[in-house]
Amino acid sequence: MAAVERAAQLILDGQCVAVPTETVYGLAADATNGEAVARIYAAKGRPSFNPLIVHVPDLASAEKIAVLSDTARDLATTYWPGPLTLVLPLKPESGIAGIVTAGLSSIALRVPAHPAMRDLLAACGRPLAAPSANASGTISPTRAEHVARTLSGRIPMIIDAGATEVGLESTIIAVEDEQLRLLRPGPVDLSLELAAGSKIEAPGQLESHYAPGKPLRLHAQISDDDEFLIGFGKMTCDANLSEKADLVEAAAQLFYLLHKADLSGKPRIAVAPIPIEGLGAAIHDRLKRAAA
Ligand code: TXA
Ligand code: MG
């Protein structure tokens, strides 16, 4: 049986499965089955029930679960499939298990672009709740081996499709009527939409979230002897996010190099300065959390 069919069978049986998306690997379960979603929390060892992102195959499926204003529909049409998550009013008859939204009356939805996740959505015909496929408090996984590092033995299957393309979790934006609120900066840069009359709210999530197991120092020009230096642009370092100082390449490499630094013999990690424009804002957000 093909991997995706096996994964779909496991999901219909109420299990959770690790699957790549274009951003990071997700740990997916049937969003209409509360026990299945509870297994996500159990596998990740999450301390509390944060609301999860629900993945759907298309806009029509999203409309069955949530109420989309004209603004929300415009964003969806522009950026889906892709790394944009919309937080929207939940429809009472959606069938989504209460544990997915942690009891909120809103829901986070996105239409992913990765073929493995899209095939899985098609094969099981259910909306899939999926946070990043890593133990709580550890670095997000951009390769199957990162998933195995913290979840091996705790989940029945990992679909391995190599490194993810984007490497950073989706941008999250709340849409209340025609008002936008940025909840998590990410690969989709919404500064134009937000500038057009909407309020930006700093992400109010867990302070320390993407934590490597070692202290991390930011804006490091040079490293101390006991530091693994993650560089940016032409410089001497242990590993470089992007020698040509390209922010897209840096985003895709970020979690991979944090994993690498974590596994290195050096007890501390340092990261070179990274410009804050464009994707740089999302990279800074993740690094600040890793250092917290
Ligand atoms: O790229 C991604 O978004 C990855 C891949 C696997 O798709 N998924 C991901 O999911 O990062 P997760 O569950 O780790 O991210 C959930 C974030 C949390 O920070 C949560 O606070 C926010 O989404 N969120 C979910 N539902 C929400 C809601 N109803 N209101 C506000 N924030 C919400
Ligand atoms: Mg995560």
CSV table of C-alpha atoms and ligand atoms in Angstrom, one decimal:
chain,number,residue,atom,x,y,z
A,1,MET,CA,0.0,0.0,0.0
A,2,ALA,CA,1.3,3.5,-0.8
A,3,ALA,CA,2.4,5.5,2.2
A,4,VAL,CA,-0.4,8.1,1.9
A,5,GLU,CA,-3.1,5.3,1.8
A,6,ARG,CA,-1.7,3.7,4.9
A,7,ALA,CA,-1.5,7.1,6.6
A,8,ALA,CA,-5.2,7.8,5.6
A,9,GLN,CA,-6.2,4.4,7.1
A,10,LEU,CA,-4.4,5.2,10.4
A,11,ILE,CA,-6.1,8.6,10.5
A,12,LEU,CA,-9.6,7.1,9.9
A,13,ASP,CA,-8.8,4.7,12.7
A,14,GLY,CA,-8.2,7.7,15.1
A,15,GLN,CA,-4.4,7.7,15.1
A,16,CYS,CA,-2.1,10.6,14.3
A,17,VAL,CA,0.5,10.6,11.5
A,18,ALA,CA,3.4,12.9,10.7
A,19,VAL,CA,3.2,14.4,7.3
A,20,PRO,CA,5.2,17.2,5.5
A,21,THR,CA,3.6,20.5,4.6
A,22,GLU,CA,5.4,23.2,2.7
A,23,THR,CA,6.2,24.9,6.0
A,24,VAL,CA,7.1,22.2,8.5
A,25,TYR,CA,6.2,18.6,9.2
A,26,GLY,CA,2.8,18.4,10.9
A,27,LEU,CA,1.3,15.8,13.2
A,28,ALA,CA,-2.1,15.3,11.7
A,29,ALA,CA,-5.3,13.8,13.1
A,30,ASP,CA,-9.0,13.8,12.1
A,31,ALA,CA,-10.3,17.2,13.4
A,32,THR,CA,-13.8,15.8,13.8
A,33,ASN,CA,-12.6,13.1,16.2
A,34,GLY,CA,-11.8,14.4,19.7
A,35,GLU,CA,-9.9,11.3,20.8
A,36,ALA,CA,-7.8,11.4,17.7
A,37,VAL,CA,-6.9,15.0,18.4
A,38,ALA,CA,-6.2,14.2,22.1
A,39,ARG,CA,-3.5,11.7,20.8
A,40,ILE,CA,-1.7,14.6,19.2
A,41,TYR,CA,-1.4,16.3,22.6
A,42,ALA,CA,-0.3,13.0,24.2
A,43,ALA,CA,2.4,12.4,21.6
A,44,LYS,CA,3.7,16.0,21.7
A,45,GLY,CA,3.5,16.1,25.5
A,46,ARG,CA,1.9,19.5,25.2
A,47,PRO,CA,1.3,21.1,28.7
A,48,SER,CA,-2.0,22.7,27.7
A,49,PHE,CA,-4.6,22.6,25.1
A,50,ASN,CA,-3.6,25.4,22.7
A,51,PRO,CA,-6.0,25.6,19.8
A,52,LEU,CA,-4.7,23.9,16.7
A,53,ILE,CA,-4.6,24.7,13.0
A,54,VAL,CA,-7.1,22.8,10.8
A,55,HIS,CA,-6.0,21.9,7.3
A,56,VAL,CA,-8.6,21.6,4.5
A,57,PRO,CA,-8.2,20.9,0.8
A,58,ASP,CA,-9.9,24.1,-0.6
A,59,LEU,CA,-11.8,27.2,0.1
A,60,ALA,CA,-15.2,25.4,-0.3
A,61,SER,CA,-14.2,23.1,2.6
A,62,ALA,CA,-13.2,26.1,4.7
A,63,GLU,CA,-16.6,27.7,4.1
A,64,LYS,CA,-18.3,24.6,5.6
A,65,ILE,CA,-16.4,25.1,8.9
A,66,ALA,CA,-16.0,28.9,9.3
A,67,VAL,CA,-17.6,32.2,8.3
A,68,LEU,CA,-15.5,34.0,5.8
A,69,SER,CA,-16.1,37.8,5.3
A,70,ASP,CA,-15.3,39.4,2.0
A,71,THR,CA,-11.8,40.3,3.3
A,72,ALA,CA,-11.2,36.7,4.5
A,73,ARG,CA,-12.3,35.4,1.1
A,74,ASP,CA,-10.0,37.8,-0.7
A,75,LEU,CA,-7.0,36.6,1.4
A,76,ALA,CA,-7.9,33.0,0.9
A,77,THR,CA,-8.2,33.4,-2.9
A,78,THR,CA,-4.9,35.2,-3.1
A,79,TYR,CA,-2.8,33.0,-0.8
A,80,TRP,CA,-4.3,29.5,-0.7
A,81,PRO,CA,-3.0,26.9,-1.2
A,82,GLY,CA,0.0,28.3,0.8
A,83,PRO,CA,1.5,29.2,4.2
A,84,LEU,CA,-1.3,31.5,5.4
A,85,THR,CA,-3.6,30.6,8.3
A,86,LEU,CA,-6.8,32.5,8.8
A,87,VAL,CA,-8.5,32.7,12.3
A,88,LEU,CA,-12.2,32.9,11.6
A,89,PRO,CA,-15.6,32.6,13.4
A,90,LEU,CA,-16.4,28.9,13.8
A,91,LYS,CA,-19.7,27.7,12.4
A,92,PRO,CA,-21.6,25.8,15.2
A,93,GLU,CA,-22.5,22.9,12.9
A,94,SER,CA,-18.9,22.5,11.7
A,95,GLY,CA,-18.4,19.0,13.2
A,96,ILE,CA,-15.0,20.1,14.5
A,97,ALA,CA,-14.1,18.5,17.9
A,98,GLY,CA,-14.1,21.1,20.7
A,99,ILE,CA,-10.6,20.1,21.8
A,100,VAL,CA,-9.3,21.4,18.4
A,101,THR,CA,-10.3,25.0,19.2
A,102,ALA,CA,-9.8,24.6,22.9
A,103,GLY,CA,-13.4,25.7,23.3
A,104,LEU,CA,-13.0,29.0,21.4
A,105,SER,CA,-15.7,30.3,19.1
A,106,SER,CA,-13.0,30.9,16.4
A,107,ILE,CA,-10.9,28.4,14.3
A,108,ALA,CA,-7.6,28.6,12.6
A,109,LEU,CA,-7.8,27.2,9.0
A,110,ARG,CA,-5.4,26.8,6.1
A,111,VAL,CA,-5.2,25.1,2.7
A,112,PRO,CA,-1.7,23.6,2.5
A,113,ALA,CA,0.3,23.4,-0.8
A,114,HIS,CA,2.5,20.3,-0.2
A,115,PRO,CA,1.4,17.4,-2.4
A,116,ALA,CA,1.9,14.8,0.5
A,117,MET,CA,-0.5,16.8,2.8
A,118,ARG,CA,-2.9,17.4,-0.1
A,119,ASP,CA,-3.0,13.7,-1.0
A,120,LEU,CA,-3.6,12.8,2.6
A,121,LEU,CA,-6.5,15.3,2.8
A,122,ALA,CA,-8.0,13.8,-0.3
A,123,ALA,CA,-7.5,10.2,0.8
A,124,CYS,CA,-9.1,10.6,4.2
A,125,GLY,CA,-11.8,13.2,3.3
A,126,ARG,CA,-11.6,14.8,6.7
A,127,PRO,CA,-10.3,18.2,7.9
A,128,LEU,CA,-7.0,17.5,9.6
A,129,ALA,CA,-5.8,19.2,12.8
A,130,ALA,CA,-2.0,19.4,12.7
A,131,PRO,CA,0.5,21.3,14.8
A,132,SER,CA,4.2,20.9,14.1
A,133,ALA,CA,5.3,17.3,14.5
A,134,ASN,CA,7.7,17.7,17.4
A,135,ALA,CA,7.6,17.2,21.2
A,136,SER,CA,6.4,20.3,23.0
A,137,GLY,CA,9.1,22.9,23.6
A,138,THR,CA,11.5,21.5,20.9
A,139,ILE,CA,12.5,22.9,17.5
A,140,SER,CA,10.0,22.6,14.7
A,141,PRO,CA,10.8,19.8,12.2
A,142,THR,CA,11.7,20.5,8.6
A,143,ARG,CA,12.8,16.9,7.8
A,144,ALA,CA,11.5,13.4,8.7
A,145,GLU,CA,14.5,12.7,10.9
A,146,HIS,CA,13.7,15.8,13.0
A,147,VAL,CA,10.3,14.3,13.7
A,148,ALA,CA,11.8,11.0,14.6
A,149,ARG,CA,14.2,12.7,17.0
A,150,THR,CA,11.5,13.7,19.4
A,151,LEU,CA,8.5,11.5,18.5
A,152,SER,CA,10.0,8.2,17.5
A,153,GLY,CA,8.0,5.4,19.3
A,154,ARG,CA,5.2,7.8,20.1
A,155,ILE,CA,3.5,7.9,16.7
A,156,PRO,CA,2.7,5.1,14.3
A,157,MET,CA,4.0,6.6,11.1
A,158,ILE,CA,6.0,9.4,9.5
A,159,ILE,CA,5.5,10.2,5.8
A,160,ASP,CA,9.0,11.1,4.6
A,161,ALA,CA,9.1,13.5,1.6
A,162,GLY,CA,12.5,15.1,2.4
A,163,ALA,CA,13.1,18.7,3.5
A,164,THR,CA,10.2,21.1,3.5
A,165,GLU,CA,10.5,24.0,1.1
A,166,VAL,CA,9.5,27.0,3.2
A,167,GLY,CA,10.9,25.9,6.6
A,168,LEU,CA,8.9,28.3,8.8
A,169,GLU,CA,5.4,27.9,10.2
A,170,SER,CA,2.5,29.7,8.4
A,171,THR,CA,1.6,33.3,8.9
A,172,ILE,CA,-1.4,33.5,11.2
A,173,ILE,CA,-3.9,36.3,10.8
A,174,ALA,CA,-7.2,36.8,12.6
A,175,VAL,CA,-10.0,38.2,10.4
A,176,GLU,CA,-12.8,39.8,12.4
A,177,ASP,CA,-15.4,41.2,9.9
A,178,GLU,CA,-13.1,43.3,7.7
A,179,GLN,CA,-10.4,43.9,10.4
A,180,LEU,CA,-7.1,42.1,10.4
A,181,ARG,CA,-4.9,41.2,13.3
A,182,LEU,CA,-1.4,39.6,12.8
A,183,LEU,CA,-1.1,36.8,15.4
A,184,ARG,CA,2.1,35.1,14.0
A,185,PRO,CA,4.5,36.6,11.4
A,186,GLY,CA,5.5,34.0,8.8
A,187,PRO,CA,6.2,33.3,5.2
A,188,VAL,CA,3.3,35.3,3.8
A,189,ASP,CA,4.1,39.0,4.2
A,190,LEU,CA,0.9,40.9,4.9
A,191,SER,CA,2.3,44.3,5.6
A,192,LEU,CA,0.5,45.8,2.6
A,193,GLU,CA,-2.9,44.4,3.7
A,194,LEU,CA,-2.3,45.4,7.3
A,195,ALA,CA,-1.2,48.9,6.4
A,196,ALA,CA,-4.5,49.4,4.6
A,197,GLY,CA,-6.3,50.4,7.8
A,198,SER,CA,-5.9,47.4,10.1
A,199,LYS,CA,-4.3,47.0,13.5
A,200,ILE,CA,-1.2,44.9,14.1
A,201,GLU,CA,-1.1,43.0,17.3
A,202,ALA,CA,2.1,41.5,18.6
A,203,PRO,CA,1.9,37.7,18.7
A,204,GLY,CA,0.7,36.7,22.1
A,205,GLN,CA,1.7,33.1,22.2
A,206,LEU,CA,4.0,31.0,24.4
A,207,GLU,CA,7.2,33.0,25.1
A,208,SER,CA,9.6,30.1,24.8
A,209,HIS,CA,8.4,27.8,22.1
A,210,TYR,CA,11.0,26.8,19.5
A,211,ALA,CA,13.6,26.0,22.0
A,212,PRO,CA,16.8,24.2,21.3
A,213,GLY,CA,18.2,22.4,24.4
A,214,LYS,CA,21.0,25.0,24.7
A,215,PRO,CA,21.3,28.7,25.5
A,216,LEU,CA,21.1,30.8,22.4
A,217,ARG,CA,22.6,34.3,21.8
A,218,LEU,CA,21.3,36.6,19.1
A,219,HIS,CA,23.1,39.3,17.0
A,220,ALA,CA,26.5,37.7,17.4
A,221,GLN,CA,29.2,39.1,15.2
A,222,ILE,CA,31.8,36.6,16.3
A,223,SER,CA,31.5,33.5,18.5
A,224,ASP,CA,33.1,32.4,21.7
A,225,ASP,CA,35.1,29.2,21.7
A,226,ASP,CA,32.2,27.2,23.2
A,227,GLU,CA,29.6,28.5,20.8
A,228,PHE,CA,28.2,27.0,17.6
A,229,LEU,CA,27.9,30.1,15.4
A,230,ILE,CA,25.0,30.2,12.9
A,231,GLY,CA,26.0,32.7,10.3
A,232,PHE,CA,24.2,34.9,7.7
A,233,GLY,CA,26.0,36.4,4.7
A,234,LYS,CA,29.7,36.0,3.9
A,235,MET,CA,31.4,35.2,7.3
A,236,THR,CA,33.3,32.6,9.2
A,237,CYS,CA,30.9,30.4,11.1
A,238,ASP,CA,30.0,26.8,11.9
A,239,ALA,CA,27.0,26.8,9.6
A,240,ASN,CA,25.5,29.5,7.4
A,241,LEU,CA,21.8,30.3,7.0
A,242,SER,CA,22.5,31.9,3.6
A,243,GLU,CA,26.0,32.9,2.3
A,244,LYS,CA,24.3,35.1,-0.3
A,245,ALA,CA,22.3,36.7,2.5
A,246,ASP,CA,19.0,35.5,1.0
A,247,LEU,CA,16.1,35.6,3.5
A,248,VAL,CA,14.1,32.9,1.7
A,249,GLU,CA,17.0,30.5,1.8
A,250,ALA,CA,17.7,31.5,5.5
A,251,ALA,CA,14.1,30.8,6.5
A,252,ALA,CA,14.2,27.3,4.9
A,253,GLN,CA,17.5,26.5,6.7
A,254,LEU,CA,16.6,28.0,10.1
A,255,PHE,CA,15.2,25.0,12.0
A,256,TYR,CA,17.5,22.6,10.2
A,257,LEU,CA,20.6,24.5,11.5
A,258,LEU,CA,19.1,24.9,15.0
A,259,HIS,CA,18.8,21.1,15.1
A,260,LYS,CA,22.4,20.9,13.8
A,261,ALA,CA,23.6,23.3,16.5
A,262,ASP,CA,21.7,21.4,19.1
A,263,LEU,CA,23.3,18.1,18.1
A,264,SER,CA,26.8,19.6,17.9
A,265,GLY,CA,29.5,19.3,20.7
A,266,LYS,CA,29.3,23.0,21.6
A,267,PRO,CA,27.3,23.8,24.7
A,268,ARG,CA,26.0,27.2,23.4
A,269,ILE,CA,24.6,28.6,20.2
A,270,ALA,CA,25.1,32.0,18.7
A,271,VAL,CA,23.3,33.5,15.7
A,272,ALA,CA,24.6,36.3,13.5
A,273,PRO,CA,22.6,39.5,12.9
A,274,ILE,CA,19.8,39.1,10.4
A,275,PRO,CA,17.9,42.0,8.7
A,276,ILE,CA,14.4,42.4,9.9
A,277,GLU,CA,12.6,43.2,6.7
A,278,GLY,CA,10.4,40.8,4.8
A,279,LEU,CA,10.8,37.2,6.0
A,280,GLY,CA,13.4,38.5,8.4
A,281,ALA,CA,10.6,39.5,10.8
A,282,ALA,CA,9.4,35.9,11.0
A,283,ILE,CA,12.9,34.6,11.4
A,284,HIS,CA,13.5,37.1,14.3
A,285,ASP,CA,10.2,36.0,15.9
A,286,ARG,CA,11.3,32.4,15.9
A,287,LEU,CA,14.8,33.2,17.2
A,288,LYS,CA,13.5,35.4,20.0
A,289,ARG,CA,11.3,32.5,21.1
A,290,ALA,CA,14.2,30.1,20.8
A,291,ALA,CA,16.4,32.4,23.0
A,292,ALA,CA,13.7,33.0,25.6
B,1,TXA,O1,2.8,26.0,9.2
B,1,TXA,C1,2.0,25.7,10.1
B,1,TXA,O2,1.1,26.5,10.4
B,1,TXA,C2,2.1,24.3,10.8
B,1,TXA,C3,1.9,23.3,9.7
B,1,TXA,C4,2.0,21.9,10.2
B,1,TXA,O3,0.7,23.5,9.0
B,1,TXA,N1,1.2,24.2,11.8
B,1,TXA,C5,1.3,24.9,13.0
B,1,TXA,O4,0.3,24.6,13.9
B,1,TXA,O5,2.2,25.6,13.3
B,1,TXA,P1,0.2,24.9,15.4
B,1,TXA,O6,-1.0,24.1,15.9
B,1,TXA,O7,1.5,24.6,16.0
B,1,TXA,O8,0.0,26.4,15.5
B,1,TXA,C6,-1.2,26.8,16.1
B,1,TXA,C7,-1.1,28.3,16.4
B,1,TXA,C8,-1.0,28.5,17.9
B,1,TXA,O9,0.0,29.4,18.1
B,1,TXA,C9,-2.3,29.0,18.3
B,1,TXA,O10,-2.2,29.9,19.3
B,1,TXA,C10,-2.9,29.6,17.0
B,1,TXA,O11,-2.3,28.8,15.9
B,1,TXA,N2,-4.3,29.4,16.9
B,1,TXA,C11,-5.0,28.3,16.6
B,1,TXA,N3,-6.3,28.5,16.7
B,1,TXA,C12,-6.5,29.8,17.1
B,1,TXA,C13,-7.6,30.6,17.4
B,1,TXA,N4,-8.9,30.1,17.3
B,1,TXA,N5,-7.4,31.8,17.8
B,1,TXA,C14,-6.1,32.3,17.9
B,1,TXA,N6,-5.0,31.6,17.6
B,1,TXA,C15,-5.2,30.4,17.2
B,2,MG,MG,5.0,24.1,17.0
